[in-house]
Amino acid sequence: MNALVDQLRQKLAQQDARISSLERNNSYLLRRLGEVYDRLDSFESDTEETENITGRDRTDQGDEREKAKKGATRPKRKKTRFA
């Protein structure tokens, strides 16, 4: 009977060691996953900012083109005064 109890204690100790190892690995993986998620979130934010800036640049370029078209159609005449 004592031999059976000793075997069960050994197996229980092995299982505890495996569980501890799995918990450490799980903790490590969750930390790494959190870091990857944060980096992805940061990348998405940077991408949105770039798209917003690019969109503004395109709008500004469009405004400049409109001004150039209007300016190119007819120059304003200056009134000349004769004294």
Coordinates of C-alpha atoms in Angstrom, one line a residue:
M1 CA 0.0 0.0 0.0
N2 CA 2.9 2.4 0.8
A3 CA 4.4 1.7 -2.6
L4 CA 1.1 2.8 -4.3
V5 CA 0.9 6.0 -2.2
D6 CA 4.5 6.8 -3.2
Q7 CA 3.8 6.2 -6.9
L8 CA 0.7 8.5 -6.7
R9 CA 2.8 11.2 -4.9
Q10 CA 5.4 11.0 -7.6
K11 CA 2.8 11.3 -10.4
L12 CA 1.2 14.2 -8.6
A13 CA 4.5 16.0 -8.3
Q14 CA 5.2 15.4 -12.0
Q15 CA 1.7 16.7 -12.9
D16 CA 2.3 19.8 -10.7
A17 CA 5.6 20.4 -12.4
R18 CA 3.9 20.2 -15.8
I19 CA 1.1 22.5 -14.8
S20 CA 3.7 25.1 -13.5
S21 CA 5.6 24.9 -16.8
L22 CA 2.4 25.3 -18.8
E23 CA 1.3 28.2 -16.7
R24 CA 4.7 29.9 -17.2
N25 CA 4.5 29.3 -21.0
N26 CA 1.0 30.5 -21.1
S27 CA 1.9 33.7 -19.2
Y28 CA 4.8 34.3 -21.6
L29 CA 2.6 33.8 -24.6
L30 CA -0.1 36.1 -23.3
R31 CA 2.5 38.9 -22.7
R32 CA 4.0 38.5 -26.1
L33 CA 0.5 38.5 -27.7
G34 CA -0.3 41.7 -25.8
E35 CA 2.9 43.3 -27.1
V36 CA 2.0 42.2 -30.7
Y37 CA -1.5 43.6 -30.2
D38 CA -0.1 46.9 -29.0
R39 CA 2.3 47.2 -32.0
L40 CA -0.5 46.4 -34.4
D41 CA -2.8 49.0 -32.8
S42 CA 0.0 51.5 -33.0
F43 CA 0.6 50.6 -36.7
E44 CA -3.1 51.0 -37.5
S45 CA -3.1 54.4 -35.8
D46 CA 0.0 55.5 -37.8
T47 CA -1.7 54.3 -41.0
E48 CA -4.9 56.2 -40.3
E49 CA -2.8 59.4 -39.6
T50 CA -0.9 58.9 -42.8
E51 CA -4.2 58.4 -44.7
N52 CA -5.6 61.6 -43.1
I53 CA -2.5 63.6 -44.0
T54 CA -2.5 62.2 -47.5
G55 CA -6.2 63.0 -47.9
R56 CA -5.5 66.6 -46.7
D57 CA -2.6 66.9 -49.1
R58 CA -4.8 65.8 -52.0
T59 CA -7.4 68.3 -50.9
D60 CA -4.8 71.1 -50.7
Q61 CA -3.4 70.1 -54.1
G62 CA -7.0 70.2 -55.5
D63 CA -7.5 73.7 -54.0
E64 CA -4.2 74.9 -55.5
R65 CA -5.2 73.5 -58.9
E66 CA -8.5 75.4 -58.7
K67 CA -6.7 78.6 -57.8
A68 CA -4.3 78.0 -60.6
K69 CA -7.1 77.4 -63.1
K70 CA -8.9 80.6 -62.0
G71 CA -5.8 82.6 -62.1
A72 CA -4.8 81.3 -65.5
T73 CA -8.1 82.1 -67.2
R74 CA -7.9 85.8 -67.0
P75 CA -5.5 88.1 -65.2
K76 CA -7.0 91.0 -63.3
R77 CA -6.6 94.3 -65.0
K78 CA -5.2 97.2 -63.1
K79 CA -7.0 100.5 -63.5
T80 CA -4.7 103.1 -64.9
R81 CA -5.2 106.7 -63.8
F82 CA -4.1 109.5 -66.1
A83 CA -3.1 112.6 -64.3

